[in-house]
Coordinates of C-alpha atoms and ligand atoms in Angstrom, one line a residue:
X634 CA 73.4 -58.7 -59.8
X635 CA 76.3 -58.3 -62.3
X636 CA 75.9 -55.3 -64.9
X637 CA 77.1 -57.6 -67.7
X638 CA 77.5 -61.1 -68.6
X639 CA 79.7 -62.6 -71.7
X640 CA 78.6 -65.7 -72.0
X641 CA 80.0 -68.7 -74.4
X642 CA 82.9 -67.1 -76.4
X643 CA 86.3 -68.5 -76.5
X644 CA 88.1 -66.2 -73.6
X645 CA 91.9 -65.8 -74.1
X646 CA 93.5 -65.4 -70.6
X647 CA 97.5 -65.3 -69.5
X648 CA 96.5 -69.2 -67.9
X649 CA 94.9 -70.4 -70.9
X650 CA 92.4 -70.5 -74.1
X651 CA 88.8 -71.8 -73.0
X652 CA 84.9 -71.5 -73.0
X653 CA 84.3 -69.7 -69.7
X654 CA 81.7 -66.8 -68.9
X655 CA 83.3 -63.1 -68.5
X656 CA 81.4 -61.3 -65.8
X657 CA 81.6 -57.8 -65.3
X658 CA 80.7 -55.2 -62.3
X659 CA 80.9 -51.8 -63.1
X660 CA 84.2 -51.6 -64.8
X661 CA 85.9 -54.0 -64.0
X662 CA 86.2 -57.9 -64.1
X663 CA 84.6 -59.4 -61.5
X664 CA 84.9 -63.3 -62.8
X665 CA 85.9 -65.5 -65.1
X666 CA 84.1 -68.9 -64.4
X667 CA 82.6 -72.3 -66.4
X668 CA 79.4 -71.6 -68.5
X669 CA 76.8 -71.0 -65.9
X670 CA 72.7 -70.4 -67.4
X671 CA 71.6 -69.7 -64.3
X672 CA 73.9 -66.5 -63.8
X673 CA 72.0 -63.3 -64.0
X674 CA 73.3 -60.0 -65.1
X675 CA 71.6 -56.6 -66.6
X676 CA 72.8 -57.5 -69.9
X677 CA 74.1 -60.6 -71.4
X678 CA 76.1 -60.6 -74.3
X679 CA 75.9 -64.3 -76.4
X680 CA 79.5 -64.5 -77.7
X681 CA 79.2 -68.4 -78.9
X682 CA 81.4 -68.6 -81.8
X683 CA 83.9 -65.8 -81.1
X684 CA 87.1 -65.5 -79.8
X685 CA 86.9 -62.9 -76.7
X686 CA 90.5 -61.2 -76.0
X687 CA 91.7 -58.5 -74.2
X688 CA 91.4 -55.0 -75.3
X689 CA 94.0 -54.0 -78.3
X690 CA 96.9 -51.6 -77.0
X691 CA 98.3 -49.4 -79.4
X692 CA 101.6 -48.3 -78.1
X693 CA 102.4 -45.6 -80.9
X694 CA 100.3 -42.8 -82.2
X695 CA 100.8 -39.2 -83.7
X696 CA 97.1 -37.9 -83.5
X697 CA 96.4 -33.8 -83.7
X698 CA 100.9 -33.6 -84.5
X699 CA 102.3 -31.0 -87.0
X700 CA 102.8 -32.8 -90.8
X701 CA 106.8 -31.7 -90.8
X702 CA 107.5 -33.4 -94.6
X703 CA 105.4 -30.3 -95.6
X704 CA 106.4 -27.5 -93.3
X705 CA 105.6 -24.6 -95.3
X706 CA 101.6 -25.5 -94.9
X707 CA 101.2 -25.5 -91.5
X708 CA 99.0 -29.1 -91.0
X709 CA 98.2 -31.2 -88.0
X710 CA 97.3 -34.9 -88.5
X711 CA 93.5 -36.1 -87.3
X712 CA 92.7 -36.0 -83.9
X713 CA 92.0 -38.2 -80.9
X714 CA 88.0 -37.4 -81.6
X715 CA 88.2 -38.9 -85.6
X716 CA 91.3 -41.8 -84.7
X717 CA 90.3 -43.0 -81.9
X718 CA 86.6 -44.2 -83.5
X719 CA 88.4 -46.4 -86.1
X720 CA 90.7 -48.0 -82.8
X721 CA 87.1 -49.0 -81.2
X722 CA 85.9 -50.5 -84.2
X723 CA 89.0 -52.3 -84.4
X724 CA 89.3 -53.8 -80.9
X725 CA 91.8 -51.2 -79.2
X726 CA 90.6 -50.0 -76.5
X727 CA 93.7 -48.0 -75.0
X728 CA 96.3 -46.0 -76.6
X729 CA 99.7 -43.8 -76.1
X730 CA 100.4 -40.6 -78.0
X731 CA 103.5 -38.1 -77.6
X732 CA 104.2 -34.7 -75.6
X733 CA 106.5 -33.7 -77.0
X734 CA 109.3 -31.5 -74.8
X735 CA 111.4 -28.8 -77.1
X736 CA 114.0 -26.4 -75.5
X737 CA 111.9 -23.3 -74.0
X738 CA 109.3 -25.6 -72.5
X739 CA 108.9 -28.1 -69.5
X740 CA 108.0 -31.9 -68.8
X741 CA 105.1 -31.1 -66.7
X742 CA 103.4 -28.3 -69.2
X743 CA 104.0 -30.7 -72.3
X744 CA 101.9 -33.2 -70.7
X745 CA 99.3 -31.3 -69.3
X746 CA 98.7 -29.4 -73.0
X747 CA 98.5 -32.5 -74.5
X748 CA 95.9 -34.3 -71.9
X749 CA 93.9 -31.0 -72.2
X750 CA 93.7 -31.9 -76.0
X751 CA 93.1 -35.3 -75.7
X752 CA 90.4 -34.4 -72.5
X753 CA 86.8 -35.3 -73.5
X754 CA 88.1 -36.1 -77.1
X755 CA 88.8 -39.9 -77.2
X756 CA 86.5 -42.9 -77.8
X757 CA 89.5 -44.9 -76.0
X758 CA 92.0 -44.5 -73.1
X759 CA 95.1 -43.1 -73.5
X760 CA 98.6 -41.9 -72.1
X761 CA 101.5 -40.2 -73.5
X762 CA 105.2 -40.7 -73.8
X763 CA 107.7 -38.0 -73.2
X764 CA 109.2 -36.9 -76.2
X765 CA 113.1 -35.6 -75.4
X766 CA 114.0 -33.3 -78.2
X767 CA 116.7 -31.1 -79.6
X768 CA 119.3 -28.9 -77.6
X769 CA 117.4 -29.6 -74.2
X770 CA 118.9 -27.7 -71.0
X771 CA 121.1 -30.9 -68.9
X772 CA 119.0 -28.8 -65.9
X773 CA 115.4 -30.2 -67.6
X774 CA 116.6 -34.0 -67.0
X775 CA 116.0 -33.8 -63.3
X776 CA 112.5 -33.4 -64.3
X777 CA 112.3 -37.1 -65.4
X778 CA 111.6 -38.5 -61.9
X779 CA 108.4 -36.5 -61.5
X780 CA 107.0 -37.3 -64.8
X781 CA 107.6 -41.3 -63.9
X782 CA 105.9 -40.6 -60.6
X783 CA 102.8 -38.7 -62.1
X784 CA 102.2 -41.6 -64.1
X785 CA 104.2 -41.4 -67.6
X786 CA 107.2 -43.6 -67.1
X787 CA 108.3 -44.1 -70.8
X788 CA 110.6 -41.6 -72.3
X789 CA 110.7 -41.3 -76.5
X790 CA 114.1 -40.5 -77.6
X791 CA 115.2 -40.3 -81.5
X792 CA 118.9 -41.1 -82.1
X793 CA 118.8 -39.5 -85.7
X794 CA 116.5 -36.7 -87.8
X795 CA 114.8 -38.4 -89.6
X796 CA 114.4 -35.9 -92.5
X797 CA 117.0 -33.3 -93.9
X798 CA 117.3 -29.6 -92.0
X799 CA 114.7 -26.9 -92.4
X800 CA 114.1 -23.7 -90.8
X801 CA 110.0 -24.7 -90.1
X802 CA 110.9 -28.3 -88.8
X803 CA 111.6 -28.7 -85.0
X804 CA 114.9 -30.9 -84.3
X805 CA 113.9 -34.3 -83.3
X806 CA 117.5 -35.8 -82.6
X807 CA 119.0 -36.0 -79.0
X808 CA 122.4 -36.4 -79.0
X809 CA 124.1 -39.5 -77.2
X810 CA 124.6 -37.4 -74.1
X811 CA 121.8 -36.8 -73.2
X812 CA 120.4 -40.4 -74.3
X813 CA 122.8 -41.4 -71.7
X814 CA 121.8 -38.8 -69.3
X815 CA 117.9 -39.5 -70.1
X816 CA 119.0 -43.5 -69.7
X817 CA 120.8 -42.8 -66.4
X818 CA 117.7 -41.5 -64.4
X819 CA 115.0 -43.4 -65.9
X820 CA 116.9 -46.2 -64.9
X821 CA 117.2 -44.6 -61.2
X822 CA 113.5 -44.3 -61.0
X823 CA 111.8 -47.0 -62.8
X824 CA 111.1 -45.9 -66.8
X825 CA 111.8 -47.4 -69.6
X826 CA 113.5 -45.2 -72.6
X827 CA 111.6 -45.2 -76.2
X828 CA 114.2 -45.4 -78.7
X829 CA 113.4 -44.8 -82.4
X830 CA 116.8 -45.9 -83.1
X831 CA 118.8 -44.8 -86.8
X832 CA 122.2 -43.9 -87.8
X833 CA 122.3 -40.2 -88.2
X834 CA 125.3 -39.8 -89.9
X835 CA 124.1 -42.2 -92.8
X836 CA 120.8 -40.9 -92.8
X837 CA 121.4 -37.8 -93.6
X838 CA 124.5 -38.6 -96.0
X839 CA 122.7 -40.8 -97.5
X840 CA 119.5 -37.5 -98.4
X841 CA 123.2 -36.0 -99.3
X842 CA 124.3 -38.4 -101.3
X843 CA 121.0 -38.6 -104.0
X844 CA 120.4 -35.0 -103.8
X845 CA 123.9 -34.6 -105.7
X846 CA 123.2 -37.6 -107.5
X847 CA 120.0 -35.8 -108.5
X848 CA 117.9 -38.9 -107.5
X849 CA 115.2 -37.8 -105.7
X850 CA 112.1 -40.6 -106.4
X851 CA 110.5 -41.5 -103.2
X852 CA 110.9 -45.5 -103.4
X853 CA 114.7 -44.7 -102.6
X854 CA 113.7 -44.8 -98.5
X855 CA 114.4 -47.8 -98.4
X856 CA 118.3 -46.9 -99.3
X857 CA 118.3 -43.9 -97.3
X858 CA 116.4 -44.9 -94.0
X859 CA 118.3 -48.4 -94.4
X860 CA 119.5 -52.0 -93.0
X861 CA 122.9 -50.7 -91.7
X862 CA 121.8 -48.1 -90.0
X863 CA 119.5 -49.5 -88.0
X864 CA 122.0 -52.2 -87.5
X865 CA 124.5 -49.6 -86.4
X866 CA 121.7 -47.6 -84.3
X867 CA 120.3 -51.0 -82.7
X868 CA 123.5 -51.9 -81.0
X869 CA 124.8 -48.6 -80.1
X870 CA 122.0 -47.9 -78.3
X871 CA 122.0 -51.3 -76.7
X872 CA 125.6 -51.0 -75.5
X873 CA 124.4 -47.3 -73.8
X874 CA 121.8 -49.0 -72.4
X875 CA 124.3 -51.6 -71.0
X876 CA 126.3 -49.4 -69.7
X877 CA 123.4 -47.2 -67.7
X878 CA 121.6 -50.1 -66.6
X879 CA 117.9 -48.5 -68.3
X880 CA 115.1 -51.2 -70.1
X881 CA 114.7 -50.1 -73.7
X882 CA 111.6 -50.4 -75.7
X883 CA 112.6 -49.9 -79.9
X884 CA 110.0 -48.4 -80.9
X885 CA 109.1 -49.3 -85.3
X886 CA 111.8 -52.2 -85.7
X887 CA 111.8 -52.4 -89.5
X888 CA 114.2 -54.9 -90.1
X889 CA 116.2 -58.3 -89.3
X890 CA 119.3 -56.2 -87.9
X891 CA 117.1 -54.8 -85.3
X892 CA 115.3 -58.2 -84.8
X893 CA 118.6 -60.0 -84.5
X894 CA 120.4 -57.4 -82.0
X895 CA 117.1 -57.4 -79.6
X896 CA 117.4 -61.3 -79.9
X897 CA 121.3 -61.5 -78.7
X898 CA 120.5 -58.6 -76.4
X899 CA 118.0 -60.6 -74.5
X900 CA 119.9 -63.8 -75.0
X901 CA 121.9 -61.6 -71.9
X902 CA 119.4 -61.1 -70.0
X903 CA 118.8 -57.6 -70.8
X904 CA 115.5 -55.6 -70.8
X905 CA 115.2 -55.0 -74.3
X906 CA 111.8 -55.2 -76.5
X907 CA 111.0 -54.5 -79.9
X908 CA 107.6 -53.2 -81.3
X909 CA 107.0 -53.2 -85.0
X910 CA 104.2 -52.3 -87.3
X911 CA 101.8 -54.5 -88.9
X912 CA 102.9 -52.3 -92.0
X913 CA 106.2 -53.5 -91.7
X914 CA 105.1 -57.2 -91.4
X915 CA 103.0 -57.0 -94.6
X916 CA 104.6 -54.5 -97.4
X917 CA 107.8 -54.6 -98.4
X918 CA 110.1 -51.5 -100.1
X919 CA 108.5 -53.1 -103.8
X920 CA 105.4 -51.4 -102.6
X921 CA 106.5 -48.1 -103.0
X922 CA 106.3 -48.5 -106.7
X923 CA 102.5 -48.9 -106.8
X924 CA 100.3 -46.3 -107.5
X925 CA 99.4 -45.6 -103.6
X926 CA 102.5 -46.9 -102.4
X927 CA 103.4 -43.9 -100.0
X928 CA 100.3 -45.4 -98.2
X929 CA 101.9 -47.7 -96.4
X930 CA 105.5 -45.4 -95.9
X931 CA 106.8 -44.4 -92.0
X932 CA 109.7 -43.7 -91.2
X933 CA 112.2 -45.5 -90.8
X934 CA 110.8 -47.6 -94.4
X935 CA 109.6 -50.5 -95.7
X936 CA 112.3 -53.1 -96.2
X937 CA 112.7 -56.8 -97.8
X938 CA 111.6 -59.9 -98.1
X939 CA 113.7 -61.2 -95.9
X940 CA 113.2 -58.5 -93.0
X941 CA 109.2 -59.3 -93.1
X942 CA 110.1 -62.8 -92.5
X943 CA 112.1 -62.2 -89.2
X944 CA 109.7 -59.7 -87.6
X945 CA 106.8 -62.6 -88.3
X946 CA 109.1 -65.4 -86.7
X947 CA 110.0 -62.4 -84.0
X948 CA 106.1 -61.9 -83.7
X949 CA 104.7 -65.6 -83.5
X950 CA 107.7 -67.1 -81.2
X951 CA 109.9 -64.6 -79.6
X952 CA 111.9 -61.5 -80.0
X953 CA 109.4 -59.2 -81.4
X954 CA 106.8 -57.9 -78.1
X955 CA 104.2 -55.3 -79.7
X956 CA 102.7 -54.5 -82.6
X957 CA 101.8 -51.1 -83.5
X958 CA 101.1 -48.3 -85.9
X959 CA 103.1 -45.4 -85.6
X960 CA 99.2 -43.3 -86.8
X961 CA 99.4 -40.8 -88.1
X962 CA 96.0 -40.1 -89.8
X963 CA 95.2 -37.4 -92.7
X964 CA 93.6 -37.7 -95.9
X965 CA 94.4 -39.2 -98.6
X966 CA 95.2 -36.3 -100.6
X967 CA 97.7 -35.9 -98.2
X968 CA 99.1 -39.1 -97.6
X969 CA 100.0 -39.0 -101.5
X970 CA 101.2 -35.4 -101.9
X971 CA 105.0 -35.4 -101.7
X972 CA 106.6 -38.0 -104.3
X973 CA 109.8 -36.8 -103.9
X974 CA 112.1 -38.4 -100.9
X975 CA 112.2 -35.5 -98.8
X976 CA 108.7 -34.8 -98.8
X977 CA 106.8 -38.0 -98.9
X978 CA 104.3 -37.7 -95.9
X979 CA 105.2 -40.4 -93.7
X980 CA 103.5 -42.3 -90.8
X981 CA 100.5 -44.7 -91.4
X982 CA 96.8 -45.2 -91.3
X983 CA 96.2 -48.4 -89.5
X984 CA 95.7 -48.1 -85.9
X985 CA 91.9 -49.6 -87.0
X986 CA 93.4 -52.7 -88.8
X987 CA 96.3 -53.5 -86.1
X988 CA 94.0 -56.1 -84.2
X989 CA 92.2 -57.4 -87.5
X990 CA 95.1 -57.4 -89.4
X991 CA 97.4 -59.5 -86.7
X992 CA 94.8 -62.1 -86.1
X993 CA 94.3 -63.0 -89.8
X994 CA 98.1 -62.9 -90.7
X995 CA 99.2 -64.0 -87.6
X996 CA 96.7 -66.7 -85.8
X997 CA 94.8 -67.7 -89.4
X998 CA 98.4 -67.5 -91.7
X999 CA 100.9 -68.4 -89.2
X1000 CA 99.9 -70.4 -86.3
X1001 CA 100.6 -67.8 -84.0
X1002 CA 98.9 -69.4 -80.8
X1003 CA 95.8 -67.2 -79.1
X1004 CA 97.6 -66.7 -76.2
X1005 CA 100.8 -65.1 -78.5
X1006 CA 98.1 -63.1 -80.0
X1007 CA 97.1 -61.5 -76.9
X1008 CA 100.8 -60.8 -75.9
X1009 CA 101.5 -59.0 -79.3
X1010 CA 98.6 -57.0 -79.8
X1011 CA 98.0 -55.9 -75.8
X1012 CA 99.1 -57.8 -72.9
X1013 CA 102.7 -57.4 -73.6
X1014 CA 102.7 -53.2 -74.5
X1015 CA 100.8 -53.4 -70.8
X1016 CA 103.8 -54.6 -69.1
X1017 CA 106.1 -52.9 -71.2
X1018 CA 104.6 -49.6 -70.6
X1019 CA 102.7 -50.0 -67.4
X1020 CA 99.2 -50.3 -67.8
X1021 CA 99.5 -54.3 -66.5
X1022 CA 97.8 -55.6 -64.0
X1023 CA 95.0 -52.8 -64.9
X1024 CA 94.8 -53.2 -68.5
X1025 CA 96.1 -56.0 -71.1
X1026 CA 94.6 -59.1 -69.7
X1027 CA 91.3 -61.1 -69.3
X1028 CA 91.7 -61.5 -65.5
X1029 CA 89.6 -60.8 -61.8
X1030 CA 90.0 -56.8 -61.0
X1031 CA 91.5 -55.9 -64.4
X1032 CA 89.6 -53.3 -66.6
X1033 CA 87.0 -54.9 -68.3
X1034 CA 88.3 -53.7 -71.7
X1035 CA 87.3 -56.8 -74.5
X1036 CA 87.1 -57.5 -78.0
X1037 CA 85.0 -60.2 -79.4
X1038 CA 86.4 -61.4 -82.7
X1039 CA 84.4 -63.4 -85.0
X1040 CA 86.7 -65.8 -86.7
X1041 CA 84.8 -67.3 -89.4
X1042 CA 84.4 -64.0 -91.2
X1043 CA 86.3 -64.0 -94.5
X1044 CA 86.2 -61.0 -96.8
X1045 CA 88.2 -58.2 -98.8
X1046 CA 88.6 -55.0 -96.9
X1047 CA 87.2 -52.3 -98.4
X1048 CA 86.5 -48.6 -97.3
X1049 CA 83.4 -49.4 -95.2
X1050 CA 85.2 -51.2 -93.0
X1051 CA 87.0 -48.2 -92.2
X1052 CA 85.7 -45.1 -89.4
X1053 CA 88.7 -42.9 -90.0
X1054 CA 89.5 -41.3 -93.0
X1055 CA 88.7 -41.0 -96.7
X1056 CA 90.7 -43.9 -97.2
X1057 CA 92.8 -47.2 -95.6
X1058 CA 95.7 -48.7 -96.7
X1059 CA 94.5 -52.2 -96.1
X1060 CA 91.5 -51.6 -98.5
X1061 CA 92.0 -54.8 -101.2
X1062 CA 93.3 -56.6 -98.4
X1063 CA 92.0 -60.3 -97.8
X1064 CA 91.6 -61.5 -93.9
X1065 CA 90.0 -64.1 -92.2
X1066 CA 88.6 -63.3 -88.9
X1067 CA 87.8 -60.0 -87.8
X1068 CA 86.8 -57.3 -84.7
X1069 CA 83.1 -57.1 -84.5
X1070 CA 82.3 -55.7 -81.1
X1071 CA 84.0 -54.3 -78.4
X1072 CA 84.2 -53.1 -74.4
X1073 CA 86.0 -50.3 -72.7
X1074 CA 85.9 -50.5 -69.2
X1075 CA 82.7 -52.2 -68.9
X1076 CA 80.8 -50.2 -71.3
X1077 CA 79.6 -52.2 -74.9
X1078 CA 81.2 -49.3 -77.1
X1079 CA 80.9 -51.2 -80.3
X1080 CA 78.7 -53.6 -80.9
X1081 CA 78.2 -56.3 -84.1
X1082 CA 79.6 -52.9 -86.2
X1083 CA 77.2 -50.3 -84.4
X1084 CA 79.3 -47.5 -82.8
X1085 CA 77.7 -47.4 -79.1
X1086 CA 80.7 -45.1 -77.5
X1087 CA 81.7 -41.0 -77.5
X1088 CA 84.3 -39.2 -77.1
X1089 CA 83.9 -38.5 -73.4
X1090 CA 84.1 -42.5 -72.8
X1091 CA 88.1 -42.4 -72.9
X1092 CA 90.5 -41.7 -69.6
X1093 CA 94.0 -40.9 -69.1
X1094 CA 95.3 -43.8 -67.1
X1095 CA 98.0 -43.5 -65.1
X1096 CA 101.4 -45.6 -65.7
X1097 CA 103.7 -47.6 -63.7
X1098 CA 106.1 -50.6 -64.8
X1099 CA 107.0 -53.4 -62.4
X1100 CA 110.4 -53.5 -61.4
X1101 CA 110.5 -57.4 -63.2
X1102 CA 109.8 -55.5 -66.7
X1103 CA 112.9 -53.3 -66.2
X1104 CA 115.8 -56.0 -65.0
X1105 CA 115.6 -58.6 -67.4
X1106 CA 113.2 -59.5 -70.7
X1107 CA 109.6 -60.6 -69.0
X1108 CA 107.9 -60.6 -71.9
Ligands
ZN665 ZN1 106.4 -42.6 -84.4

């Protein structure tokens, strides 16, 4: 007999959008098949009215990570154990954090600290990229063939620092070098590089530039983290990329320059993919003015009108592959402490929303189709990052991680609807359709709003990317 039966939802799977039965067998899939009354199973779940898609994928987290736009204070962000309850109330059932690899360390330690935090501590799965920073021995590169064979084949690379130089604040930036040496062996060995991809030079002339100006109000971001650079950044990186033969996954694409130089990159056939955030996609740099504006700040910054519209057309046809958050949870308190522009906390709260947030504004607003739904908010991050076949589709054998969404719920967000912190940015926020239950490898770990799961339900999974992924853009 099967341990668990969906029965009568709308199932969203990579062949199609219809009424079919989910059946499940431990943890895994075992069929998808036409309405059946007479199957049998321990449990049946009566999902008649409610969309059933795969398991949200959040490709970008910073859970338990040092706050460095206050240095002097020594604070970490929430952990997996507080995050990772709002993802399972939100539909994401798998996510990928940061080990991050300084000068004085190694790529096999940094991952195995970071698992042994994360180790008993997650409602959902997880992985980790491997985060190249600073002044890194040319020796530690050779490392990077391991890592992709243990399982953790994406490599996070920032082309710029991202805030001005202090003594308390670990570099961030690797130089084009060693991007090139980093893009040379993943691309030997079957990874994918990371890229969070601005101008360094303007950047940091630009925090220059106001500080002698004696402008220091935080809304200017959008001036200092802005268009050209990520134009400039965007197609450098491409053309390195080019040249070394590696995939590249842009990690935060903020605004129509990056859209448009993925876009002509893939119009070549290259393996490039852009993720953005669903903050991105709904504020613009006009919300910095309001009175919690630094809510919904990360770096690189909200941006225009006219940005939001190319990531949605990105997002609903193509162009535009993921969705994520960039989390990186605290209170509110601190979310709103630094006004200034060098010390406005960045990184958002919204790894809970992502799935809720996409449906409404995407399927209800925009006619993004089910099927694009699925691709943006899991099925796509799975290929990209190698969790697919496993994980990111409805589909015989795969992981039996599901969200049921009911679509006819219409309401204004408010703080209950939140499991994270003392507050959310999308609270006020209207949506149609939302997560109400939800299934990690087989187990019903949320259930019409009851939390059913613990922190020991959530595994590392081990990575790999198919070869398809990494020679031309799959999805
Ligand atoms: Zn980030």
């Amino acid at each position: 007999m099967l341990d668990l039966l969906i029965r009568g939802g709308e199932v969203v799977t990579p062949q199609g959008v219809g009424k079919w039965d989910v059946a499940i067998q431990g943890e895994r899939i075992a069929a998808i098949s036409l309405p059946d009354a007479r199957a049998e199973a321990a449990r049946v779940i009566d999902a008649t009215g409610k969309l059933v898609v795969p398991g949200g994928i959040e490709p970008h987290t910073h859970l338990a990570h040092f706050v460095s736009m206050h240095p002097e204070d020594d604070l970490f962000t929430l952990g997996p154990e507080e995050d990772t309850r709002g993802m399972v109330f939100g539909g994401t059932t798998t996510h990928i954090d940061f080990c991050f690899v300084r000068p004085g360390t190694d790529i096999s330690h940094a991952i195995e600290t970071r698992a042994a935090r994360w180790k008993g501590k997650s409602y959902a799965d997880y992985s980790f990229h491997v985060a190249l920073q600073g002044q890194l021995p040319i020796k530690l590169f050779d490392q990077i063939p391991e890592a992709i064979r243990a399982g953790f084949p994406s490599f996070k690379v920032f082309t710029a620092e991202v805030l001005p130089p202090h003594p308390k604040r670990h570099p961030y930036r690797l130089d084009f070098g060693r991007i090139q040496l980093a893009m040379e062996k993943v691309a030997a060995h079957d990874g994918i590089m990371a890229v969070h991809a601005e101008d360094h030079d303007i950047v940091q002339f630009m925090y220059e530039k106001f500080r002698e100006e004696k402008r220091t109000e935080g809304w200017l971001l959008s001036e200092v983290h802005n268009k050209l650079s990520e134009l400039l950044s965007f197609r450098r990186t491409i053309q390195l990329a080019t040249h070394t033969g590696a995939a590249v996954y842009f990690v935060h694409t903020s605004a129509k320059e990056g859209v448009e130089a993925v876009a002509e990159a893939r119009a070549r056939g290259l393996p490039i993919y852009a993720e953005t955030l669903h903050h991105y996609a709904c504020f613009t740099a006009e919300d910095y003015k309001a009175p919690r504006g630094f809510c919904y700040h990360t770096y690189p910054s909200l941006k225009y009108p006219e940005d939001q519209a190319a990531l949605w057309n990105g997002l609903v046809r193509d162009g535009v592959s993921t969705t994520a958050t960039d989390e990186y949870p605290t209170s509110l308190e601190l979310k709103l402490r630094g006004k200034d522009l060098e010390n406005v906390t960045g990184g958002n709260l919204g790894a809970e929303a992502r799935m809720g947030i996409i449906f409404s504004e995407g399927v209800m607003k925009r006619r993004m189709s089910l099927q694009r739904f699925a691709d943006v908010t899991s099925t796509n991050a799975a290929r990209i990052l190698g969790f697919h076949p496993r994980k990111g589709v409805i589909a015989p054998g795969s992981d039996a991680d599901l969200v049921l969404i009911d679509p006819a719920i219409m309401k204004t967000l408010s703080r209950d609807d939140f499991h994270v912190s003392d507050y959310s940015p999308w609270e006020g926020w209207q949506v149609h359709g939302w997560p109400v239950s939800t299934v990690l490898r087989g187990k019903v770990v949320v259930e019409n709003g009851r939390l059913l799961g613990s922190t020991s339900d959530g595994q590392l999974i081990p990575r790999k990317i198919s070869p398809e992924v990494l020679r031309r853009p799959a999805c």
